[in-house]
CSV table of C-alpha atoms in Angstrom, one decimal:
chain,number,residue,atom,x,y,z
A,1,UNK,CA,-6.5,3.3,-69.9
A,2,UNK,CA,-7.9,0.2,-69.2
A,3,UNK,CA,-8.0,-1.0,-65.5
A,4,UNK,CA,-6.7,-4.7,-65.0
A,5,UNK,CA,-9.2,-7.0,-63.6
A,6,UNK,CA,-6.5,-9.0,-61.1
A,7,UNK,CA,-5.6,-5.5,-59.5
A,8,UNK,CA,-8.2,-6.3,-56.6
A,9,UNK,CA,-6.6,-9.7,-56.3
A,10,UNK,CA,-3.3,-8.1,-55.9
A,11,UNK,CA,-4.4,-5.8,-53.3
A,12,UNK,CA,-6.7,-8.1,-51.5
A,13,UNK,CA,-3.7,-9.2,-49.0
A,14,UNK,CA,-2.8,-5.3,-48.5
A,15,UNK,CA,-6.8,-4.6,-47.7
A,16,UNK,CA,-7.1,-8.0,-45.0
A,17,UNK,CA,-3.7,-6.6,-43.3
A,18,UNK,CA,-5.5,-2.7,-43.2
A,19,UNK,CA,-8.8,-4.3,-41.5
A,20,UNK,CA,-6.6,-6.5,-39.1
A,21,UNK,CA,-4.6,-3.9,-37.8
A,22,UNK,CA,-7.9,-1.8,-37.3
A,23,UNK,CA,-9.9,-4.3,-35.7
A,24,UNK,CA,-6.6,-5.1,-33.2
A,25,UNK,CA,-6.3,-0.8,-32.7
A,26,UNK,CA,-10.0,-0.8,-31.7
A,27,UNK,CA,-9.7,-4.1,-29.5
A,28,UNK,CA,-6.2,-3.5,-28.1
A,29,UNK,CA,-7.7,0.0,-26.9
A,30,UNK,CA,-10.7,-1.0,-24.9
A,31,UNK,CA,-8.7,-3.8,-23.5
A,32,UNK,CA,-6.0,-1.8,-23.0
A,33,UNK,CA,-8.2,-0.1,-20.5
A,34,UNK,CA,-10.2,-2.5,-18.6
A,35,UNK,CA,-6.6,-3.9,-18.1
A,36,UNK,CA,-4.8,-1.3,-16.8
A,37,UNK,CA,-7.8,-0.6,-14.4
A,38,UNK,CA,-7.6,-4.1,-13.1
A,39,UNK,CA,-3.7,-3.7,-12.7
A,40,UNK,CA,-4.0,-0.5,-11.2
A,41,UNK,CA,-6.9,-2.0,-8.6
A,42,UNK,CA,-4.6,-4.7,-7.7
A,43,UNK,CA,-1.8,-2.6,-7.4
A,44,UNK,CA,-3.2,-0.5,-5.1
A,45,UNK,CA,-5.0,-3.1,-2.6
A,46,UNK,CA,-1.4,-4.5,-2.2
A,47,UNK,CA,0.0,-1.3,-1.6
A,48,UNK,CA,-2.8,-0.5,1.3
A,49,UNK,CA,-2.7,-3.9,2.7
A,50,UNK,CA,1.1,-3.3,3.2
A,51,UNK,CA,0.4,-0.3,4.8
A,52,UNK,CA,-2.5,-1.5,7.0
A,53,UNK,CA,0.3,-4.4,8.8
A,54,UNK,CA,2.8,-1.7,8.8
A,55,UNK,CA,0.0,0.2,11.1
A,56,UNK,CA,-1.2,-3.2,13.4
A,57,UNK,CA,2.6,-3.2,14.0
A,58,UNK,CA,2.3,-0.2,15.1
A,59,UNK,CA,-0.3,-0.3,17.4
A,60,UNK,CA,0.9,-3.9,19.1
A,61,UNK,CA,4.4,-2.0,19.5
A,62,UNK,CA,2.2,1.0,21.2
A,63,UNK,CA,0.1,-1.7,23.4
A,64,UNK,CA,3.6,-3.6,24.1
A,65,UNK,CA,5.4,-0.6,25.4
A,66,UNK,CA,5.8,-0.9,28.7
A,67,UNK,CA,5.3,2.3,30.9
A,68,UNK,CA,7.4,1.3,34.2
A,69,UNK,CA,9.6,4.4,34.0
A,70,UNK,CA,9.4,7.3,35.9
A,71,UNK,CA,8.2,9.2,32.9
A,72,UNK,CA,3.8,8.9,33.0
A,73,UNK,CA,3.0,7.7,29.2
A,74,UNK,CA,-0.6,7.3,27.8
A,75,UNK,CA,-1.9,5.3,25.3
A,76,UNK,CA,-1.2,7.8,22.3
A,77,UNK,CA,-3.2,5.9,20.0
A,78,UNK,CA,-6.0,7.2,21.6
A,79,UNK,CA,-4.9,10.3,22.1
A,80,UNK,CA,-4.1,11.0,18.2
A,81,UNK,CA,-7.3,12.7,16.7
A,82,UNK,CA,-9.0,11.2,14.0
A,83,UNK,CA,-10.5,12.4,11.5
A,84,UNK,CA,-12.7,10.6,8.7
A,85,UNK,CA,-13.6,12.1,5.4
A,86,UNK,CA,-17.6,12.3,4.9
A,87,UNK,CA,-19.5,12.4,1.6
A,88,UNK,CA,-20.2,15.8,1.0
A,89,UNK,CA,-16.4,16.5,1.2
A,90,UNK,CA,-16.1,17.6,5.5
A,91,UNK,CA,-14.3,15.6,7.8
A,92,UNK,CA,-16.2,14.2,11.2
A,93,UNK,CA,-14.2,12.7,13.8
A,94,UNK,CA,-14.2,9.0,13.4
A,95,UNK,CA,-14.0,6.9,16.9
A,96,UNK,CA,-10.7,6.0,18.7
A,97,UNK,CA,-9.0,3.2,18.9
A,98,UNK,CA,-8.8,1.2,22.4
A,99,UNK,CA,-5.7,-0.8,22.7
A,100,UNK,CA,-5.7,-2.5,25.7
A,101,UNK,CA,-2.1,-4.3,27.0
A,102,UNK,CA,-2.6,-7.8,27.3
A,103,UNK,CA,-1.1,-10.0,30.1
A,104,UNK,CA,0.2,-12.1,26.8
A,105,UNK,CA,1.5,-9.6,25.1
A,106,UNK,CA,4.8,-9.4,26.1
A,107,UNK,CA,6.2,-6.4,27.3
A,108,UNK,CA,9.0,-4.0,25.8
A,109,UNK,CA,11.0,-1.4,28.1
A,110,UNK,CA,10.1,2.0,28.0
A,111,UNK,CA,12.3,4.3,25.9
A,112,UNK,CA,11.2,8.0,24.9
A,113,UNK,CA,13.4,7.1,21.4
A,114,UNK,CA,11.5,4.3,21.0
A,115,UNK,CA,8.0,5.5,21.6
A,116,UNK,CA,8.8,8.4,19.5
A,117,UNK,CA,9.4,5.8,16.6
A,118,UNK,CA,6.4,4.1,17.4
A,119,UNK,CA,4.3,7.7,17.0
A,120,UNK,CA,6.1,8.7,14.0
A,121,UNK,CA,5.2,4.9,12.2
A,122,UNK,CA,1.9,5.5,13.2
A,123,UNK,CA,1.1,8.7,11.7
A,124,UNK,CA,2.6,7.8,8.7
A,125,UNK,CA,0.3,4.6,8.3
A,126,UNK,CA,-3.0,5.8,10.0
A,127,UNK,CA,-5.8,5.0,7.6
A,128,UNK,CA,-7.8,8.2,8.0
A,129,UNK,CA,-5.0,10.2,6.9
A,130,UNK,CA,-4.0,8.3,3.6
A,131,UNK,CA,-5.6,9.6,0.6
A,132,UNK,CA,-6.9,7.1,-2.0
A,133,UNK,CA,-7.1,10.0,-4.8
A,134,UNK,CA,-6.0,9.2,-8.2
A,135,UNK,CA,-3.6,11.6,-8.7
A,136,UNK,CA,-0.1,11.9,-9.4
A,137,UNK,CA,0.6,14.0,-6.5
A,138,UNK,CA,-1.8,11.9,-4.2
A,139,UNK,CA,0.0,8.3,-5.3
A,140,UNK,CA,3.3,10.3,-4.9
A,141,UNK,CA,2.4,11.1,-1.2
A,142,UNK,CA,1.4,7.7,-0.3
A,143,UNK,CA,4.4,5.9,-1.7
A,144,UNK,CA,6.9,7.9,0.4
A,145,UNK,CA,4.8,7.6,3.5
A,146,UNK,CA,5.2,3.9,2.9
A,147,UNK,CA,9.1,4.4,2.2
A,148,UNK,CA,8.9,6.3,5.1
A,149,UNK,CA,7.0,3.8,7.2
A,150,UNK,CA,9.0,0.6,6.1
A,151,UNK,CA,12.2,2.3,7.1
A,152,UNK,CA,10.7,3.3,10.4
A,153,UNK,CA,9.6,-0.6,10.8
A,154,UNK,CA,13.6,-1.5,10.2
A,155,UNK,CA,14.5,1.4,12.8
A,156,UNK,CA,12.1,-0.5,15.5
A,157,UNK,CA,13.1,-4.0,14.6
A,158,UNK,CA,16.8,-2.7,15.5
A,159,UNK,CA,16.0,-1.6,18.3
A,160,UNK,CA,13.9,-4.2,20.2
A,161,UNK,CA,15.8,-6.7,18.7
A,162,UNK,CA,13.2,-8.3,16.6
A,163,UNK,CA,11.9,-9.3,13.3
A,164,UNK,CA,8.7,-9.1,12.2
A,165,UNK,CA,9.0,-11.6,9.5
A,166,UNK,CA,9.8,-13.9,11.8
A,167,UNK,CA,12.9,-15.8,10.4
A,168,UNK,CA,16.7,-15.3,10.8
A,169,UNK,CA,17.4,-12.8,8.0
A,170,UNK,CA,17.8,-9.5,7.9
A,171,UNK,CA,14.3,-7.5,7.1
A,172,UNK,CA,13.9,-6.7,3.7
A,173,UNK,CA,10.9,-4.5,1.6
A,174,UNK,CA,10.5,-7.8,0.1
A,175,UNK,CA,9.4,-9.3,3.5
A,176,UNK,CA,7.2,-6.4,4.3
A,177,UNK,CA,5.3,-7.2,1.1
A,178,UNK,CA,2.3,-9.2,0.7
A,179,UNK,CA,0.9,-12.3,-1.6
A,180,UNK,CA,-2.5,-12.2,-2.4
A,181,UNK,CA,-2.7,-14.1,-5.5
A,182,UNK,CA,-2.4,-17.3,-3.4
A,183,UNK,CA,-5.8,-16.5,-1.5
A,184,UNK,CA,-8.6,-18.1,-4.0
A,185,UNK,CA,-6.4,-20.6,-4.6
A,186,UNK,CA,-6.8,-22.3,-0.8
């Protein structure tokens, strides 16, 4: 048989669309990447910043609590140990934290429900214990203690009285969430 000299015409369409699509696999898939990285950055430095104001709350409510009762209280921040992961894998103990009560800071009464909510919100947030693995189970742990921690956050606000977000609503996860995509744009 003879071949037809227009078939590479005819098929010239169906051989551009076969390069396209290979050249968009090839570019979608290392883009795919550096994009979900980025995402997965971002993602994360919100999620840790939200945490790290969920523990400063926790350690102005610790400095804040007032210890007129009968009942002696310490400053447990500094009597939590800490513990700081080093590079070959050990742990060394990482220095205290010194909150000292200021004569600005105004005072809340002493209640042993309320410190004990104050304790349990700050082990949940206390950077040296949150793990920044990759891993399903280590991003699994961290996003309870944060469910955990924003629902001891409502607990305290109800029971001083208060809102940290400082208006009249009712606090919401929203509230206890942070914009940074606003920053480089000041």
């Amino acid at each position: 048989m003879t071949s037809d000299p227009f078939e590479t015409v005819l098929d010239l369409e169906d051989t551009f669309y076969k390069e396209g699509h290979d050249l968009g696999v090839q570019d979608g898939r290392r883009t795919g990447q550096i994009e979900g990285r980025l995402f997965g950055l971002e993602k994360g430095f919100d999620k840790h910043a939200i945490m790290g104001r969920l523990h400063g709350l926790s350690t102005i409510w610790s400095a804040r609590l007032s210890s007129d009762s009968q009942t002696p209280k310490s400053n447990y921040v500094d009597d939590i140990p800490r513990q700081s992961p080093t590079s070959d894998g050990g742990t060394q103990n990482a220095p205290s934290i010194s909150v000292e009560a200021s004569s600005s800071i105004s005072r809340i009464p002493y209640s042993t429900r309320l410190e004990k909510h104050i304790r349990t919100l700050y082990a949940l947030t206390e950077p040296a214990s949150l793990s920044t693995d990759n891993t399903e189970d280590a991003v699994s742990d961290f996003d309870d203690r944060l469910k955990r921690a924003k629902g001891k956050v409502k607990i305290i606000e109800k029971v001083l009285d208060e809102n940290v977000t400082g208006d009249d609503a009712p606090a919401r996860d929203d509230d206890l969430e942070m914009d940074f995509t606003s920053r480089g744009n000041q």
